[in-house]
Tab-separated table of C-alpha atoms in Angstrom:
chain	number	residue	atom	x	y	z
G	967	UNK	CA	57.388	36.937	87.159
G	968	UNK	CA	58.914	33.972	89.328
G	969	UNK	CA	58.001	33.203	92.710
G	970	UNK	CA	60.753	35.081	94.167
G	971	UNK	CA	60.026	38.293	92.437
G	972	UNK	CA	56.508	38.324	93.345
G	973	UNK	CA	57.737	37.385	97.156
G	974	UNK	CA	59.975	40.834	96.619
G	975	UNK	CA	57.012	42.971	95.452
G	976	UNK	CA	54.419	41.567	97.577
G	977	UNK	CA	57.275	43.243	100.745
G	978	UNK	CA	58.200	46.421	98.793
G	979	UNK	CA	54.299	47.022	98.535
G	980	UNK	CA	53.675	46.381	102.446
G	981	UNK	CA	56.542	48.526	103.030
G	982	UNK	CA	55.301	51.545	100.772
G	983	UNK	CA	52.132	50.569	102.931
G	984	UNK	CA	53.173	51.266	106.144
G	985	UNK	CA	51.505	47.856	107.015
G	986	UNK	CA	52.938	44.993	109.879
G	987	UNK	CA	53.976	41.665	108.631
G	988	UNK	CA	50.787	40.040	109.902
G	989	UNK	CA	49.065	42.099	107.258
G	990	UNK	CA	51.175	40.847	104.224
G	991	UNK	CA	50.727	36.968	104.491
G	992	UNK	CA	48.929	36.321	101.134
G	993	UNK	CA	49.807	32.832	99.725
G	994	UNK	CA	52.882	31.786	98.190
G	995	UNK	CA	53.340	32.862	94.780
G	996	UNK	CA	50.324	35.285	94.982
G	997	UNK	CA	50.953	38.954	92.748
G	998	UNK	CA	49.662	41.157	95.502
G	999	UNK	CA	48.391	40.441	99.243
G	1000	UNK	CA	44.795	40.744	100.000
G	1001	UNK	CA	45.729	43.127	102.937
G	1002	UNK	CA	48.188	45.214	100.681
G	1003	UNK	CA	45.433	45.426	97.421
G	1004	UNK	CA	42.648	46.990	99.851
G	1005	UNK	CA	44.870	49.480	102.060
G	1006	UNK	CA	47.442	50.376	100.036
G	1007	UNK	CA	47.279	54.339	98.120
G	1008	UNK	CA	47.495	54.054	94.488
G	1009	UNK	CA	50.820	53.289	92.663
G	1010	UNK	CA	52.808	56.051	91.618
G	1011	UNK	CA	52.830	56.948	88.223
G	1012	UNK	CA	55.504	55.166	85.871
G	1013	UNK	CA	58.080	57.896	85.074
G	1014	UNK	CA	58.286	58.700	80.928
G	1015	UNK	CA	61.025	57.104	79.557
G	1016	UNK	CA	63.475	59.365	78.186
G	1017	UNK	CA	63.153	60.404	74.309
G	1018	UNK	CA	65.473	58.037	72.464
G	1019	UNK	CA	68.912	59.920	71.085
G	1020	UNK	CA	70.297	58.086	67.939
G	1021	UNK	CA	73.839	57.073	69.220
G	1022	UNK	CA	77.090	58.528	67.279
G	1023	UNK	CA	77.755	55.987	63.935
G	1024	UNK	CA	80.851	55.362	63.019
G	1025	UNK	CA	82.199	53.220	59.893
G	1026	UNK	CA	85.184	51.301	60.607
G	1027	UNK	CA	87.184	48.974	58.609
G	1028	UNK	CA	86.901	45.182	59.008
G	1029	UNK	CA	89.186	42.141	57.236
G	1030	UNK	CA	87.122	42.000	53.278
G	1031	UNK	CA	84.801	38.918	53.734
G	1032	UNK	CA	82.224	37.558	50.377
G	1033	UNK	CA	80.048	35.040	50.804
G	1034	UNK	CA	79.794	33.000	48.021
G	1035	UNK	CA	77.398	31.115	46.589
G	1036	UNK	CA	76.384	29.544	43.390
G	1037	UNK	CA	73.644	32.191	43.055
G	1038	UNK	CA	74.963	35.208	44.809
G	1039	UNK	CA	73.204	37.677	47.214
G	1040	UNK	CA	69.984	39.123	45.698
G	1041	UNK	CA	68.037	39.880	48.548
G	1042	UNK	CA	68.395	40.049	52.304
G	1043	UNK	CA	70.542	37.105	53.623
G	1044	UNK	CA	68.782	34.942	56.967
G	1045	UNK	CA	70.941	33.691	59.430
G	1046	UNK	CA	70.567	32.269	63.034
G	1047	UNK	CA	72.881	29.778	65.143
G	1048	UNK	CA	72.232	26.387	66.636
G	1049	UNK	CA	74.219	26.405	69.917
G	1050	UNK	CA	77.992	27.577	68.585
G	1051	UNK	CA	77.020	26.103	64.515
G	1052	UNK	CA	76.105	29.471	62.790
G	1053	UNK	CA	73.725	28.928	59.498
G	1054	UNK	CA	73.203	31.840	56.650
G	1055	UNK	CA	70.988	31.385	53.068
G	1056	UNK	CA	71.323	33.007	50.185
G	1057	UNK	CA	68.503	33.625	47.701
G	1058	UNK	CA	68.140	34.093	43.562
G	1059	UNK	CA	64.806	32.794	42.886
G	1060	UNK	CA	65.542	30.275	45.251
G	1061	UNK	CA	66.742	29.496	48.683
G	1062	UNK	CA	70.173	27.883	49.374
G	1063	UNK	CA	71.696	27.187	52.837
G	1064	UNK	CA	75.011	26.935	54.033
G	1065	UNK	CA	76.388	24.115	56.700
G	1066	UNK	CA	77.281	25.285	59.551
G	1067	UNK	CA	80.514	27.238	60.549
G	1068	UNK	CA	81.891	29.461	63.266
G	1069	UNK	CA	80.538	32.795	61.311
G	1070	UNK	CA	80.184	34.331	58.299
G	1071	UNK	CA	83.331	33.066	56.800
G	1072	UNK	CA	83.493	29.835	57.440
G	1073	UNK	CA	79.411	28.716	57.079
G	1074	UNK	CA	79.617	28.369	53.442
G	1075	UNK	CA	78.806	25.771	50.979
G	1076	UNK	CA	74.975	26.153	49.903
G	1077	UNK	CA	73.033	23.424	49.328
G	1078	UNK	CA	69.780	23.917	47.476
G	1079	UNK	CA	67.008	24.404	50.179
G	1080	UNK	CA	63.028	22.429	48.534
G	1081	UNK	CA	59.864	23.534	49.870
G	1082	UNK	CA	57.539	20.656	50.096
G	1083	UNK	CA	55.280	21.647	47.252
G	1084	UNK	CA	58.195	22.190	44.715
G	1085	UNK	CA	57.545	20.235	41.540
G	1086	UNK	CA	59.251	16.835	41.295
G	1087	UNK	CA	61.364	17.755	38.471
G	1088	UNK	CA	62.715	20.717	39.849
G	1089	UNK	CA	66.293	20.646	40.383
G	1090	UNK	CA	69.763	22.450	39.788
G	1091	UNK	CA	71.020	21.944	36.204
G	1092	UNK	CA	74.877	21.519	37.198
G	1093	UNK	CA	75.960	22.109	33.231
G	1094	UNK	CA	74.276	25.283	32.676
G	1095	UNK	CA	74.954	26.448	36.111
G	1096	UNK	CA	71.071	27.323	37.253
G	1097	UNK	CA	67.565	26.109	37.777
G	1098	UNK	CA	65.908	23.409	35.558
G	1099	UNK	CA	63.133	25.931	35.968
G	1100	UNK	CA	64.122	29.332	34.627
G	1101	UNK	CA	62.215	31.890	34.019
G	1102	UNK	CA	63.836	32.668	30.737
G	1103	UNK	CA	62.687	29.321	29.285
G	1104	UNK	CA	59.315	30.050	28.285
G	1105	UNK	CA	56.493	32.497	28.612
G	1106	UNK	CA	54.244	30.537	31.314
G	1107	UNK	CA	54.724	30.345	35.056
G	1108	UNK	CA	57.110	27.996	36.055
G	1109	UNK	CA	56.399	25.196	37.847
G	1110	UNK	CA	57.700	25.344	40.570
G	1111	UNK	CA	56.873	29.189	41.982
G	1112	UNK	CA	60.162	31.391	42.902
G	1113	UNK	CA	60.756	32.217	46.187
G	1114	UNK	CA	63.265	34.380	47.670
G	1115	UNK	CA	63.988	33.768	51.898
G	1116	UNK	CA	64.566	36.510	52.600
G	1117	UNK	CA	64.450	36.331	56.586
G	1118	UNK	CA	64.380	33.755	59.460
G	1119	UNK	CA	63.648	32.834	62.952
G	1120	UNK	CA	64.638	30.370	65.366
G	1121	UNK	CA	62.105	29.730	67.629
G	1122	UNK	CA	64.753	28.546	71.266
G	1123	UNK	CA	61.805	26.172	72.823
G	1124	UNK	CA	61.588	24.109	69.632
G	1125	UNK	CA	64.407	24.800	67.468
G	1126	UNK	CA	61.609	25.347	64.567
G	1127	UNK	CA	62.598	27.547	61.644
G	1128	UNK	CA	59.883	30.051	60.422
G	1129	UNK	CA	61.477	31.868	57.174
G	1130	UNK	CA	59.543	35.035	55.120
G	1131	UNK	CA	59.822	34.737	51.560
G	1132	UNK	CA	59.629	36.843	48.473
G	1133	UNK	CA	57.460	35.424	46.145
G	1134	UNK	CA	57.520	37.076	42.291
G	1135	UNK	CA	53.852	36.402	40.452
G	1136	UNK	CA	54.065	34.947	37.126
G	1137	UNK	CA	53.818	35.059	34.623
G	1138	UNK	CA	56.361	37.094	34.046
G	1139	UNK	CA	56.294	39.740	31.055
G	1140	UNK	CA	59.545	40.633	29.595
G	1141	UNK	CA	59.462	43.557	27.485
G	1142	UNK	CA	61.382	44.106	24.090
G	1143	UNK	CA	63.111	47.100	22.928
G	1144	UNK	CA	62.513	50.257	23.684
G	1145	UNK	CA	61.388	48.738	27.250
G	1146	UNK	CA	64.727	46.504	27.301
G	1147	UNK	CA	63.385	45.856	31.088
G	1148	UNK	CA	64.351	42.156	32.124
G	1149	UNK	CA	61.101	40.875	33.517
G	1150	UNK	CA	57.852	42.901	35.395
G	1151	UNK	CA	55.988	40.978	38.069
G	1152	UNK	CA	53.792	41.207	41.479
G	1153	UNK	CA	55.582	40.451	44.526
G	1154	UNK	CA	54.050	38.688	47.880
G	1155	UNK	CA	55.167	37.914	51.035
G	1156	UNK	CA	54.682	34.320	52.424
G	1157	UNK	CA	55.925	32.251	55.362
G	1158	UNK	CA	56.975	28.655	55.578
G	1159	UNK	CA	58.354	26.032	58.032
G	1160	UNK	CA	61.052	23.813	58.496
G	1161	UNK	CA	62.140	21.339	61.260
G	1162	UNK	CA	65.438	20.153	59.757
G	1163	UNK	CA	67.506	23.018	60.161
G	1164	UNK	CA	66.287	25.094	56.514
G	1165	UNK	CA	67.167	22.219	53.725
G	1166	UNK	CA	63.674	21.709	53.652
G	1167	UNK	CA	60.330	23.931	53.904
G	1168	UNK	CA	56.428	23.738	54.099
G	1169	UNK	CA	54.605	26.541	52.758
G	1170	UNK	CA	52.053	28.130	55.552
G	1171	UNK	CA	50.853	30.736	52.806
G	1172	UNK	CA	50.709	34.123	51.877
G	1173	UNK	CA	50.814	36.723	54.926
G	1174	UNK	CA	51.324	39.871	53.408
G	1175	UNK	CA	49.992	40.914	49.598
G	1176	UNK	CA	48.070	43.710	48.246
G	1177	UNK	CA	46.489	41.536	45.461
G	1178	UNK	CA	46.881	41.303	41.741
G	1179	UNK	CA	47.713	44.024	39.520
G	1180	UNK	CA	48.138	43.905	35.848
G	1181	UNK	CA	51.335	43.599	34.187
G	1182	UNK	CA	51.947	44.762	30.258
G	1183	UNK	CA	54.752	46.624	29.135
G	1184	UNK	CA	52.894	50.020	28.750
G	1185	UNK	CA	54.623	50.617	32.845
G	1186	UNK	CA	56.762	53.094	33.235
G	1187	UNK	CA	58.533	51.351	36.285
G	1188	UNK	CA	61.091	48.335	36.292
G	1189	UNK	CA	60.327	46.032	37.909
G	1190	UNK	CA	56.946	46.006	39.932
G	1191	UNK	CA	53.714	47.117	38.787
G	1192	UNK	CA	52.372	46.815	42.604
G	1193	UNK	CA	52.392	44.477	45.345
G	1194	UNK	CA	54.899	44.057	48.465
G	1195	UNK	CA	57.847	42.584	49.032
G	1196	UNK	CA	61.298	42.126	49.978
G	1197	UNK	CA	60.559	41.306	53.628
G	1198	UNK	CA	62.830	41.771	56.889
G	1199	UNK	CA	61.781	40.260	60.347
G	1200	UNK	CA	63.088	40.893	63.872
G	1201	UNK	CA	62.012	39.636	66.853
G	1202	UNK	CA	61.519	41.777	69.969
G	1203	UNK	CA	63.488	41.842	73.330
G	1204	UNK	CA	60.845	39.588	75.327
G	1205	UNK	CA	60.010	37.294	72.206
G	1206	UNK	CA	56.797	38.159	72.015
G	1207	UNK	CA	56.090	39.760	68.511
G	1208	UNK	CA	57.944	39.165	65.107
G	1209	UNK	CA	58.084	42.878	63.287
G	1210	UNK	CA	58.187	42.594	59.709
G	1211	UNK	CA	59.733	45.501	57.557
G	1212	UNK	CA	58.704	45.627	53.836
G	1213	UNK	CA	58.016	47.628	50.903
G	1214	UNK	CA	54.700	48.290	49.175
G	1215	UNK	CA	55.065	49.581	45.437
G	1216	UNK	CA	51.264	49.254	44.998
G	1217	UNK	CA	48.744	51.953	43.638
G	1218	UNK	CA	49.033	55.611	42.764
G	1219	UNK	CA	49.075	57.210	46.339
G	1220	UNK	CA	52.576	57.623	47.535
G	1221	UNK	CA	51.527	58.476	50.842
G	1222	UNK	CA	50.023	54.476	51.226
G	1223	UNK	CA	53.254	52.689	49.312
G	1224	UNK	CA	56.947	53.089	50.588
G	1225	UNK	CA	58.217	51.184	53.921
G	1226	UNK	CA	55.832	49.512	55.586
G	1227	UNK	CA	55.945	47.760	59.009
G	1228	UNK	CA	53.842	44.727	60.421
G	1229	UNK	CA	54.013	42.224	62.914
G	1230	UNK	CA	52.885	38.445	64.043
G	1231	UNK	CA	52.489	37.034	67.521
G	1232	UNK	CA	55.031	34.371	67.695
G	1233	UNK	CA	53.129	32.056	68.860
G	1234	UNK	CA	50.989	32.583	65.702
G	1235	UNK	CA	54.302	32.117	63.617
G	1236	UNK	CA	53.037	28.027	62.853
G	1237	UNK	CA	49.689	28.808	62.218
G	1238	UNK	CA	49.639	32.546	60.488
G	1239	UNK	CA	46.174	32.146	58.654
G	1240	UNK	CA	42.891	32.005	60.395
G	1241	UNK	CA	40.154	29.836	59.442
G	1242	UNK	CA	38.354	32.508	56.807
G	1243	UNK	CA	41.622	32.700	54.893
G	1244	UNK	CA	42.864	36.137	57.051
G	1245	UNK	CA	46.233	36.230	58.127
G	1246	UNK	CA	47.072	36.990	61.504
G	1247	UNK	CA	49.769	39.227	60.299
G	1248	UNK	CA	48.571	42.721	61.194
G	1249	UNK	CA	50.016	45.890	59.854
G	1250	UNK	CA	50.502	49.143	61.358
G	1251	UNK	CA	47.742	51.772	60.271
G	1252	UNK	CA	46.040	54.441	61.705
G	1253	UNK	CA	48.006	54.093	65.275
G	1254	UNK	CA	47.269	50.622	65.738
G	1255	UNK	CA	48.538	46.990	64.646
G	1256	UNK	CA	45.244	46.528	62.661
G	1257	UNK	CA	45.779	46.966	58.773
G	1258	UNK	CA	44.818	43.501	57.550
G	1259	UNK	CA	47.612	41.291	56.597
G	1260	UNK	CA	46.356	40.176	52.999
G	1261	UNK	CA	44.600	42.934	51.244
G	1262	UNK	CA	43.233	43.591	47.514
G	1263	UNK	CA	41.610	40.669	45.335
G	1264	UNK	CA	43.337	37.540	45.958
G	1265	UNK	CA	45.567	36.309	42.498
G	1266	UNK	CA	44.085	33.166	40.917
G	1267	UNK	CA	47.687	32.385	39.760
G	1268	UNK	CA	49.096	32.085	43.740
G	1269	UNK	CA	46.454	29.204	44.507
G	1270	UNK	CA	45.321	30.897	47.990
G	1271	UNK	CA	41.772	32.999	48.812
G	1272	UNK	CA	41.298	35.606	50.960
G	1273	UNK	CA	38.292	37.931	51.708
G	1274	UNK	CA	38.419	40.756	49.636
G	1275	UNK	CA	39.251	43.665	51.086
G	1276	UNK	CA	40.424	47.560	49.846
G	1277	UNK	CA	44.205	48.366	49.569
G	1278	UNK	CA	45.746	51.029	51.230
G	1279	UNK	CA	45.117	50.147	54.829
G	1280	UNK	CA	48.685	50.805	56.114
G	1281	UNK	CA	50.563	53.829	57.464
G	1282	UNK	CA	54.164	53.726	56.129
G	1283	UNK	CA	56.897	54.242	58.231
G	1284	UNK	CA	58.857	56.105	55.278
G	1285	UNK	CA	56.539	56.740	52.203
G	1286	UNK	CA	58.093	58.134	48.898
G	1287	UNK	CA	57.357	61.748	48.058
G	1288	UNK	CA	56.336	60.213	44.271
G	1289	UNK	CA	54.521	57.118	43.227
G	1290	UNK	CA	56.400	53.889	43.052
G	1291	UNK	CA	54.258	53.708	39.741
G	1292	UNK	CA	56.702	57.029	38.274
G	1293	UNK	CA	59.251	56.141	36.074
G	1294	UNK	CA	60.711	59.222	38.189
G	1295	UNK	CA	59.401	57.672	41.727
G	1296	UNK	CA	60.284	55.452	44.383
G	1297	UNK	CA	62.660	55.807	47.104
G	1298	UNK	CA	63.405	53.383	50.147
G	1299	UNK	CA	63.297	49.924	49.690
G	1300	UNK	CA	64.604	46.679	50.763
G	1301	UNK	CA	64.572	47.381	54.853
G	1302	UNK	CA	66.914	44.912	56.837
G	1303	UNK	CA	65.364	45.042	60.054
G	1304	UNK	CA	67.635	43.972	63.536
G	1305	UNK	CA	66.697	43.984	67.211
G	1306	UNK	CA	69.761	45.876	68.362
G	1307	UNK	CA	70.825	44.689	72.106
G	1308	UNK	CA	73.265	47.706	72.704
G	1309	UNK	CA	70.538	50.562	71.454
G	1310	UNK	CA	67.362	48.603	73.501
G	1311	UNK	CA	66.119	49.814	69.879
G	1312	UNK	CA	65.703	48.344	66.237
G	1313	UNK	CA	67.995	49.363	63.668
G	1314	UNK	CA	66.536	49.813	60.104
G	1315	UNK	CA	68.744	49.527	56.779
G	1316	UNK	CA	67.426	50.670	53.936
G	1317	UNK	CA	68.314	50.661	49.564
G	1318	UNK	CA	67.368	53.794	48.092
G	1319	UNK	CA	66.312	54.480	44.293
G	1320	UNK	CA	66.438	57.737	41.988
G	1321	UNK	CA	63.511	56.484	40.083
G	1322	UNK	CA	61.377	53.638	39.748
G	1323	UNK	CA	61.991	52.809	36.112
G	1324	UNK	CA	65.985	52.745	36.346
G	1325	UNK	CA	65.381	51.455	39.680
G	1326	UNK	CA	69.409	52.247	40.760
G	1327	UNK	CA	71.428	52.609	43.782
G	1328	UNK	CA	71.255	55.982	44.813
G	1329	UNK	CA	72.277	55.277	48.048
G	1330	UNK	CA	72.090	52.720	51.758
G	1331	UNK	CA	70.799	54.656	54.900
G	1332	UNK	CA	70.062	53.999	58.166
G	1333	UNK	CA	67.408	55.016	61.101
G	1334	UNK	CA	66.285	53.406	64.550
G	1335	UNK	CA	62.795	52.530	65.434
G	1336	UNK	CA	62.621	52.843	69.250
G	1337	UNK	CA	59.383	51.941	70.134
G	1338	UNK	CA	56.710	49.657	68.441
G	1339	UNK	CA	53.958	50.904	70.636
G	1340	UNK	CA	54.353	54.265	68.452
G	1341	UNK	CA	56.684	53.033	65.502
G	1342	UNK	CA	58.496	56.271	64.420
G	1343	UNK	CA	61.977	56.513	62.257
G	1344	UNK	CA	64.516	58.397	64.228
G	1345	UNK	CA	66.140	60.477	62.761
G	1346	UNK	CA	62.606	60.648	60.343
G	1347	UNK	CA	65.513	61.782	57.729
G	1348	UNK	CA	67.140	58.497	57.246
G	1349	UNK	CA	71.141	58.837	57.787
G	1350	UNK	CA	72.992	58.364	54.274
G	1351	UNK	CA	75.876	55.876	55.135
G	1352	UNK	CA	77.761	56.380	51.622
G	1353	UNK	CA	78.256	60.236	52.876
G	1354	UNK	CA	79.624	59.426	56.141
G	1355	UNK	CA	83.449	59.409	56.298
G	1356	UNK	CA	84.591	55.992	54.814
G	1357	UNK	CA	81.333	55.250	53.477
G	1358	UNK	CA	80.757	52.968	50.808
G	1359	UNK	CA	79.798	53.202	47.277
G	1360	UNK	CA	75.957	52.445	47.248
G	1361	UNK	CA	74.897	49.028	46.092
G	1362	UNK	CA	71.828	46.807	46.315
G	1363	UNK	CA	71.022	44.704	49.884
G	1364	UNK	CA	72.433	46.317	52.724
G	1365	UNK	CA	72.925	44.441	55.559
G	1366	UNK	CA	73.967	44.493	59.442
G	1367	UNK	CA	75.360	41.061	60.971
G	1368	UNK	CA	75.451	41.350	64.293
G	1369	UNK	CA	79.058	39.789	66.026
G	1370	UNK	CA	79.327	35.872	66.428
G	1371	UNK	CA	80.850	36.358	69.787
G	1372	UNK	CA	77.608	37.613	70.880
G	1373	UNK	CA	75.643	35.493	68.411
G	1374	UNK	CA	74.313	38.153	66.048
G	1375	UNK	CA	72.774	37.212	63.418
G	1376	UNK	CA	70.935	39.629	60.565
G	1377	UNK	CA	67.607	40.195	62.860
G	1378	UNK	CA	69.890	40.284	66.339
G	1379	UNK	CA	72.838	42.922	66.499
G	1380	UNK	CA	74.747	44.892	69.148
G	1381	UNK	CA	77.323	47.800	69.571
G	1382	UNK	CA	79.317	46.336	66.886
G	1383	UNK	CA	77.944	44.683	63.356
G	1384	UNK	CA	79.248	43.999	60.219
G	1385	UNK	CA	78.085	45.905	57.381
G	1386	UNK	CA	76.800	44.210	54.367
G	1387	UNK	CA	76.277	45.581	50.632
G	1388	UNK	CA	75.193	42.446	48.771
G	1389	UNK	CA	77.766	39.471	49.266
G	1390	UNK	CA	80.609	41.736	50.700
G	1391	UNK	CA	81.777	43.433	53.530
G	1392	UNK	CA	85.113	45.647	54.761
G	1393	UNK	CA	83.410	47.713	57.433
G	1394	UNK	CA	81.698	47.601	60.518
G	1395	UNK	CA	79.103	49.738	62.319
G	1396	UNK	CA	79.917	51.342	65.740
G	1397	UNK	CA	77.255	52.598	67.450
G	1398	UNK	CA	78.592	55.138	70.033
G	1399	UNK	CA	77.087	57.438	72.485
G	1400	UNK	CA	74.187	58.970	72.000
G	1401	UNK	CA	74.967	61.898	69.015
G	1402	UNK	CA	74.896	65.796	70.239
G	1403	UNK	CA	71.873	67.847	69.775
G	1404	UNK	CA	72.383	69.510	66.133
């Protein structure tokens, strides 16, 4: 509180006090006067604030925008500004950022983002139009490990980017016919640096993982035999906390897999692991922020150690009502996560499966998280967009972008943000008035 504001209290206080001037002369800059702390009755009790209402949605259409890239859109796409220069990234194994531009539109151009520990001959192979380091070549991990940003943050005192990133286990098994699946892996969920402006990263590790699992074709599912992944962080109103949205696909027990929420000091943000390999990254279980960060057996193959430590200790915010490890189970995943400045709420996007092994688009919804004290999903019956009128057809990777006059970004929206299915967009959101009572 500045000096003024305390001033203003320290009066309001001796005027609720019935006391003369003489008795409120505490120091300058002082919360409370002596005279006011030992006379005064106690405060009044803060009023409840009033049960959040999810506001009317509406879809309306927008001017057809894709953002192209070499690589396309397969995950969540990071963007922030740098005074009026707006930045986005892409991300297919790897991360690629745009120059700068007004908005969406105009920031394209992706260059090829490096983290620092990226082998030397890693590279873009211009003829065959991808990586020098596919993961179709040959049956060992690459190496150079895969990485998907899939969300970042611009800290305003230091300009420092921190980005969360997918990271896929290898190696990766790819499994003939009858499987005819593409590749099954174990995802994690790391954080990394950068001070000029996302071209260039340094790993700070592995935040979020549930361990190793093993992967052989005998799965049922597509994709993921267990882990977490496909990360989405927003920063709160007073900048204290980063909340990270995820999925977990790991184990048998639906009611501990689904969409999970965490969060990070950010002030912690540069230095996320403690000393005994921890991370500070603390997820929300049992009614508190204290599910550890890193659970499971730490993988030999990701070249990090933690304390071991049993899975499970989360509380999802929207588990599936059958195993992610069903060929016939699943449900949300892929959560785009945005502070929304209209609401005084975050708004939650979510992909939605019909099963595990085909691992389709059934559908995009949406909910609200009001209050990360008590994080709840209202409505707890996620809102189907493709069913409202002028909804889309469902696709992978929905996406809010909040409005450049405002500058929104993909963690930072308002009354008015562009919907995103992948790399396109030809509506926007409108959030209204609060909805009636049903």
């Amino acid at each position: 509180m500045t000096r003024g504001g305390r001033r203003a209290l320290a009066a309001a206080a001796c005027a609720l006090a019935a006391l003369p001037p003489a008795a409120c002369t505490g120091a300058p800059g002082d919360a409370s006067p002596p005279a006011v702390a030992a006379q005064s009755a106690a405060p009044a009790t803060k009023p409840a604030a009033a049960p959040f209402v999810p506001p009317t949605l509406t879809l309306r259409p927008a001017p057809a925008l894709r953002i192209e890239s070499p690589v396309g859109s397969d995950c969540n796409r990071p963007s922030w500004w740098v005074g009026d220069t707006f930045y986005q990234m892409v991300s297919n194994q790897h991360a690629w950022r745009s120059r700068g531009g007004a908005d969406a539109r105009s920031a394209g151009d992706f260059q090829l983002a490096r983290f620092a520990d990226d082998a030397p001959s890693f590279g873009w192979d211009a003829r065959r139009r991808w990586y020098v380091h596919d993961i179709n070549a040959a049956d060992r991990p690459t190496a150079t490990p895969m990485r998907w940003m899939e969300s970042v943050y611009r800290r305003p005192d230091t300009g420092v980017l921190y980005g969360l990133y997918h990271l896929e286990e290898g190696p990766y098994v790819r499994c003939p016919a009858p499987f005819e699946r593409p590749y099954l892996s174990v995802p994690h969920i790391g954080l990394a640096e950068s001070t000029d402006g996302g071209l260039h990263w340094r790993n700070l590790g592995l935040v979020l993982s549930d361990g190793t699992f093993p992967v052989t074709c005998a799965s049922p599912v597509r994709f993921f035999t267990g882990g977490v992944g496909d990360p989405s962080m927003a920063v709160d109103a007073e900048g204290r906390y980063a909340y990270i949205a995820f999925t977990s696909y790991s184990g048998d027990d639906p009611s501990r897999q689904g969409i999970q929420l965490a969060r990070i000091a950010v002030a912690d943000l540069g230095s996320p692991l403690r000393a005994d390999g921890t991370s500070k990254v603390l997820r929300w279980y049992g009614g508190r922020w204290a599910g550890p960060g890193l659970q499971g057996e730490s993988p030999a193959r990701v070249g990090q150690r933690w304390p071991a430590t049993p899975v499970g200790q989360a509380t999802p915010l929207l588990p599936p009502a059958r195993s992610w490890q069903r060929p016939d189970g699943g449900g949300y995943w892929g959560p785009s996560l945005s502070w929304n400045t209209h609401l005084g709420a975050f708004v939650l996007l979510l992909n939605n499966v019909s099963g595990a092994r085909e691992f389709d688009a059934e559908g995009n919804y949406i909910t609200y998280v009001p209050d990360m004290a008590d994080p709840r999903p209202v409505p707890a019956a996620p809102i189907k967009l493709n069913a409202l009128p002028g909804g889309p057809e469902p696709r992978w990777y929905v996406q809010a972008l909040g409005d450049p006059r405002e500058r929104g970004t993909s963690a930072r929206t308002g009354q008015d943000a562009r919907l995103f299915l992948g790399d396109r967009s030809d509506r926007l959101l409108h959030f209204g008035p609060a909805a009636p009572p049903r």
